Amino acid sequence: MRLLLPTVLSGVLSGLVLPAQALDLSDAYALALRNDPTLRAAIAERDAGVENLAIGRAGLLPNLSYRYNRARNDSEVTQRSQLGDVTSQRDYRSYSSTLTLQQPLFDYAVWSDYRRGVAQAALADERLRGRGQEMMVRVFSAYSEALFADEQIALAQAQRRTYAEQLQLNERLLKNGEGTRTDVLETRARYELAQAQEIEAGDNLDAALRSLQAITGEAMSAEDLAPMLPALAVQPLIPARFEPWRDLAVAHNAELASQRHALDVADQGVERQRAGHLPSLSAYVSKGISSSSSESTYNQRYDTDSVGIQLSVPLFAGGGVSARVRQAQAERDGLQFQVDAQVSDTLNQLRRQFNLCASSTAKIRAYGMAVNAASALVEATRRSVQGGERVNLDVLDAEQQLYGARRDLAQARHEYLRAWVQLRYLAGVLDAKDVEILNGYFVARG
């Protein structure tokens, strides 16, 4: 899906200047691909998981083994006869050498192990795909949170400057006998509140930058990030209905796909235990050479070639096989219930993000109009104060309303993009191309 959003909004902040070496979202993503420890751990986990395919396949292939034994023997041999026992000492060397090639013909346990290895390898692949998409979400969330916190700092600073100017005006009027001490106290209280909000936003910025550093492996400041464009365009989602998104999530969500492969693994675990009731058949070829391998073959050498089949039939194991089958079935049923719960939770989250994206056009437009209306209200209230129709508190309330609207607008813009990322992540279709689409919402590097 290609998003370029059309409702032009007035910028939340003015005076945002892009550094010459701004770090855009694509740069942050590229750094995360190289340095994110969570992703690197997922890659190692996937490499280990795919080896289950080779491990399972190995049981179906011929097995070639070689055994060699060489020993020095010191034995005492007693022969009984009518004339009495005759004892002799033997000090000799013995050895045996056997090369055996064995091929399973029918072994349901080995076949189940192979199919289980296939499912485990697929599970590892899906988990890595999910971790990669999750990393994109984490990168954008940290990037967006850092920019939003920086915008809140700028808003608080602008609000504080406005209150400082109003405070100077109130103090001058009070000194000239035209104002009241109440006006001064009201303005000073708003000034201190703006300063506290600036401090809080600074803490949020520091936390977001540290989160971004943990993912990218690079220390950075707010000035290093490319800011969001002052005008954000929003267009309806494609597809516009929730049902296609739901179908995408059921079919492509990485976590749900991983759970399905985990069910396959559990199914083959049940079959592996059932194999304990079945016979196994294998063919073998061996070549053996032995010399004095036992007392009965003392000073004798044998060179033996053998070809044959080996049949093993389980008869009774004390009920252990049946118990293990029931245990594996119960574990598989428990996993199925977990998958059902995961599907419901994923679809609920998908619906929430879909609704956020679908309502963003009206929400951002409304907040943009609120900012314009609040700006006009501030100017009108100031003129009314000069005409004696309003008081200082009305000005402060109007300015508070203006900065609140600007804050809500900035938050709505960031929440929209985060919801869009989350929607595609939950649908299982988020990929590197979406990073480039998102990058178009930020000021291009100079």
mmCIF file of N, CA and C in Angstrom, residues 292-339:
data_model
loop_
_atom_site.group_PDB
_atom_site.id
_atom_site.type_symbol
_atom_site.label_atom_id
_atom_site.label_comp_id
_atom_site.label_asym_id
_atom_site.label_seq_id
_atom_site.Cartn_x
_atom_site.Cartn_y
_atom_site.Cartn_z
ATOM 1 N N SER A 292 41.458 -63.809 17.014
ATOM 2 C CA SER A 292 41.468 -64.174 18.434
ATOM 3 C C SER A 292 40.526 -63.288 19.237
ATOM 4 N N SER A 293 39.337 -63.048 18.693
ATOM 5 C CA SER A 293 38.410 -62.142 19.351
ATOM 6 C C SER A 293 37.816 -62.733 20.612
ATOM 7 N N SER A 294 37.943 -64.054 20.822
ATOM 8 C CA SER A 294 37.445 -64.703 22.037
ATOM 9 C C SER A 294 38.280 -65.959 22.283
ATOM 10 N N GLU A 295 38.076 -66.585 23.433
ATOM 11 C CA GLU A 295 38.820 -67.804 23.744
ATOM 12 C C GLU A 295 38.510 -68.918 22.756
ATOM 13 N N SER A 296 37.262 -68.898 22.254
ATOM 14 C CA SER A 296 36.889 -69.963 21.317
ATOM 15 C C SER A 296 37.498 -69.768 19.945
ATOM 16 N N THR A 297 37.978 -68.548 19.659
ATOM 17 C CA THR A 297 38.596 -68.285 18.346
ATOM 18 C C THR A 297 40.081 -67.968 18.517
ATOM 19 N N TYR A 298 40.692 -68.523 19.543
ATOM 20 C CA TYR A 298 42.115 -68.270 19.814
ATOM 21 C C TYR A 298 42.948 -68.743 18.635
ATOM 22 N N ASN A 299 43.849 -67.824 18.195
ATOM 23 C CA ASN A 299 44.722 -68.086 17.051
ATOM 24 C C ASN A 299 43.945 -68.365 15.775
ATOM 25 N N GLN A 300 42.769 -67.761 15.675
ATOM 26 C CA GLN A 300 41.961 -67.896 14.460
ATOM 27 C C GLN A 300 41.612 -66.506 13.929
ATOM 28 N N ARG A 301 41.595 -66.375 12.628
ATOM 29 C CA ARG A 301 41.263 -65.104 11.968
ATOM 30 C C ARG A 301 40.017 -65.325 11.114
ATOM 31 N N TYR A 302 39.095 -64.354 11.201
ATOM 32 C CA TYR A 302 37.854 -64.432 10.430
ATOM 33 C C TYR A 302 37.714 -63.170 9.579
ATOM 34 N N ASP A 303 37.326 -63.359 8.354
ATOM 35 C CA ASP A 303 37.020 -62.260 7.432
ATOM 36 C C ASP A 303 35.591 -62.494 6.952
ATOM 37 N N THR A 304 34.637 -61.682 7.465
ATOM 38 C CA THR A 304 33.216 -61.978 7.278
ATOM 39 C C THR A 304 32.512 -60.811 6.604
ATOM 40 N N ASP A 305 31.766 -61.120 5.548
ATOM 41 C CA ASP A 305 30.893 -60.153 4.875
ATOM 42 C C ASP A 305 29.448 -60.560 5.140
ATOM 43 N N SER A 306 28.612 -59.566 5.539
ATOM 44 C CA SER A 306 27.228 -59.884 5.882
ATOM 45 C C SER A 306 26.285 -58.918 5.178
ATOM 46 N N VAL A 307 25.163 -59.432 4.711
ATOM 47 C CA VAL A 307 24.079 -58.642 4.138
ATOM 48 C C VAL A 307 22.787 -59.171 4.728
ATOM 49 N N GLY A 308 21.912 -58.256 5.230
ATOM 50 C CA GLY A 308 20.698 -58.762 5.822
ATOM 51 C C GLY A 308 19.738 -57.656 6.192
ATOM 52 N N ILE A 309 18.680 -58.035 6.850
ATOM 53 C CA ILE A 309 17.693 -57.086 7.346
ATOM 54 C C ILE A 309 17.535 -57.307 8.843
ATOM 55 N N GLN A 310 17.120 -56.224 9.507
ATOM 56 C CA GLN A 310 16.939 -56.297 10.956
ATOM 57 C C GLN A 310 15.550 -55.801 11.304
ATOM 58 N N LEU A 311 14.787 -56.602 12.006
ATOM 59 C CA LEU A 311 13.420 -56.270 12.402
ATOM 60 C C LEU A 311 13.352 -56.165 13.913
ATOM 61 N N SER A 312 12.744 -55.056 14.364
ATOM 62 C CA SER A 312 12.561 -54.851 15.800
ATOM 63 C C SER A 312 11.080 -54.622 16.066
ATOM 64 N N VAL A 313 10.504 -55.437 16.943
ATOM 65 C CA VAL A 313 9.077 -55.363 17.240
ATOM 66 C C VAL A 313 8.893 -55.096 18.728
ATOM 67 N N PRO A 314 8.341 -53.914 19.103
ATOM 68 C CA PRO A 314 8.071 -53.669 20.527
ATOM 69 C C PRO A 314 6.875 -54.503 20.981
ATOM 70 N N LEU A 315 6.989 -55.109 22.134
ATOM 71 C CA LEU A 315 5.917 -55.951 22.646
ATOM 72 C C LEU A 315 5.247 -55.333 23.873
ATOM 73 N N PHE A 316 6.016 -54.974 24.862
ATOM 74 C CA PHE A 316 5.422 -54.397 26.065
ATOM 75 C C PHE A 316 6.475 -53.536 26.761
ATOM 76 N N ALA A 317 6.045 -52.334 27.151
ATOM 77 C CA ALA A 317 6.967 -51.410 27.827
ATOM 78 C C ALA A 317 6.357 -50.878 29.105
ATOM 79 N N GLY A 318 5.521 -51.655 29.726
ATOM 80 C CA GLY A 318 4.945 -51.248 30.999
ATOM 81 C C GLY A 318 3.933 -50.123 30.907
ATOM 82 N N GLY A 319 3.388 -49.846 29.706
ATOM 83 C CA GLY A 319 2.422 -48.763 29.552
ATOM 84 C C GLY A 319 3.053 -47.402 29.360
ATOM 85 N N GLY A 320 4.375 -47.357 29.316
ATOM 86 C CA GLY A 320 5.048 -46.068 29.178
ATOM 87 C C GLY A 320 4.789 -45.394 27.853
ATOM 88 N N VAL A 321 4.720 -46.176 26.768
ATOM 89 C CA VAL A 321 4.485 -45.590 25.443
ATOM 90 C C VAL A 321 3.119 -44.926 25.388
ATOM 91 N N SER A 322 2.096 -45.602 25.857
ATOM 92 C CA SER A 322 0.743 -45.031 25.855
ATOM 93 C C SER A 322 0.680 -43.767 26.702
ATOM 94 N N ALA A 323 1.374 -43.769 27.833
ATOM 95 C CA ALA A 323 1.378 -42.579 28.686
ATOM 96 C C ALA A 323 2.053 -41.401 27.995
ATOM 97 N N ARG A 324 3.150 -41.668 27.296
ATOM 98 C CA ARG A 324 3.844 -40.589 26.589
ATOM 99 C C ARG A 324 2.998 -40.057 25.429
ATOM 100 N N VAL A 325 2.235 -40.937 24.786
ATOM 101 C CA VAL A 325 1.340 -40.474 23.723
ATOM 102 C C VAL A 325 0.279 -39.546 24.305
ATOM 103 N N ARG A 326 -0.331 -39.939 25.407
ATOM 104 C CA ARG A 326 -1.356 -39.087 26.033
ATOM 105 C C ARG A 326 -0.755 -37.761 26.496
ATOM 106 N N GLN A 327 0.448 -37.812 27.020
ATOM 107 C CA GLN A 327 1.108 -36.584 27.456
ATOM 108 C C GLN A 327 1.343 -35.636 26.282
ATOM 109 N N ALA A 328 1.839 -36.164 25.172
ATOM 110 C CA ALA A 328 2.101 -35.332 23.994
ATOM 111 C C ALA A 328 0.802 -34.761 23.431
ATOM 112 N N GLN A 329 -0.282 -35.537 23.459
ATOM 113 C CA GLN A 329 -1.570 -35.039 22.976
ATOM 114 C C GLN A 329 -2.088 -33.907 23.855
ATOM 115 N N ALA A 330 -1.937 -34.055 25.172
ATOM 116 C CA ALA A 330 -2.384 -32.996 26.075
ATOM 117 C C ALA A 330 -1.592 -31.715 25.852
ATOM 118 N N GLU A 331 -0.282 -31.828 25.645
ATOM 119 C CA GLU A 331 0.544 -30.649 25.389
ATOM 120 C C GLU A 331 0.151 -29.987 24.072
ATOM 121 N N ARG A 332 -0.174 -30.816 23.096
ATOM 122 C CA ARG A 332 -0.598 -30.267 21.803
ATOM 123 C C ARG A 332 -1.938 -29.543 21.940
ATOM 124 N N ASP A 333 -2.875 -30.097 22.688
ATOM 125 C CA ASP A 333 -4.173 -29.452 22.893
ATOM 126 C C ASP A 333 -4.004 -28.126 23.628
ATOM 127 N N GLY A 334 -3.107 -28.096 24.618
ATOM 128 C CA GLY A 334 -2.851 -26.844 25.323
ATOM 129 C C GLY A 334 -2.304 -25.779 24.401
ATOM 130 N N LEU A 335 -1.421 -26.171 23.493
ATOM 131 C CA LEU A 335 -0.865 -25.224 22.540
ATOM 132 C C LEU A 335 -1.937 -24.710 21.587
ATOM 133 N N GLN A 336 -2.890 -25.566 21.213
ATOM 134 C CA GLN A 336 -3.971 -25.141 20.332
ATOM 135 C C GLN A 336 -4.811 -24.051 20.991
ATOM 136 N N PHE A 337 -5.095 -24.194 22.270
ATOM 137 C CA PHE A 337 -5.856 -23.157 22.981
ATOM 138 C C PHE A 337 -5.072 -21.855 23.032
ATOM 139 N N GLN A 338 -3.753 -21.937 23.190
ATOM 140 C CA GLN A 338 -2.928 -20.730 23.186
ATOM 141 C C GLN A 338 -2.973 -20.049 21.821
ATOM 142 N N VAL A 339 -2.972 -20.849 20.762
ATOM 143 C CA VAL A 339 -3.058 -20.283 19.410
ATOM 144 C C VAL A 339 -4.396 -19.581 19.214
#
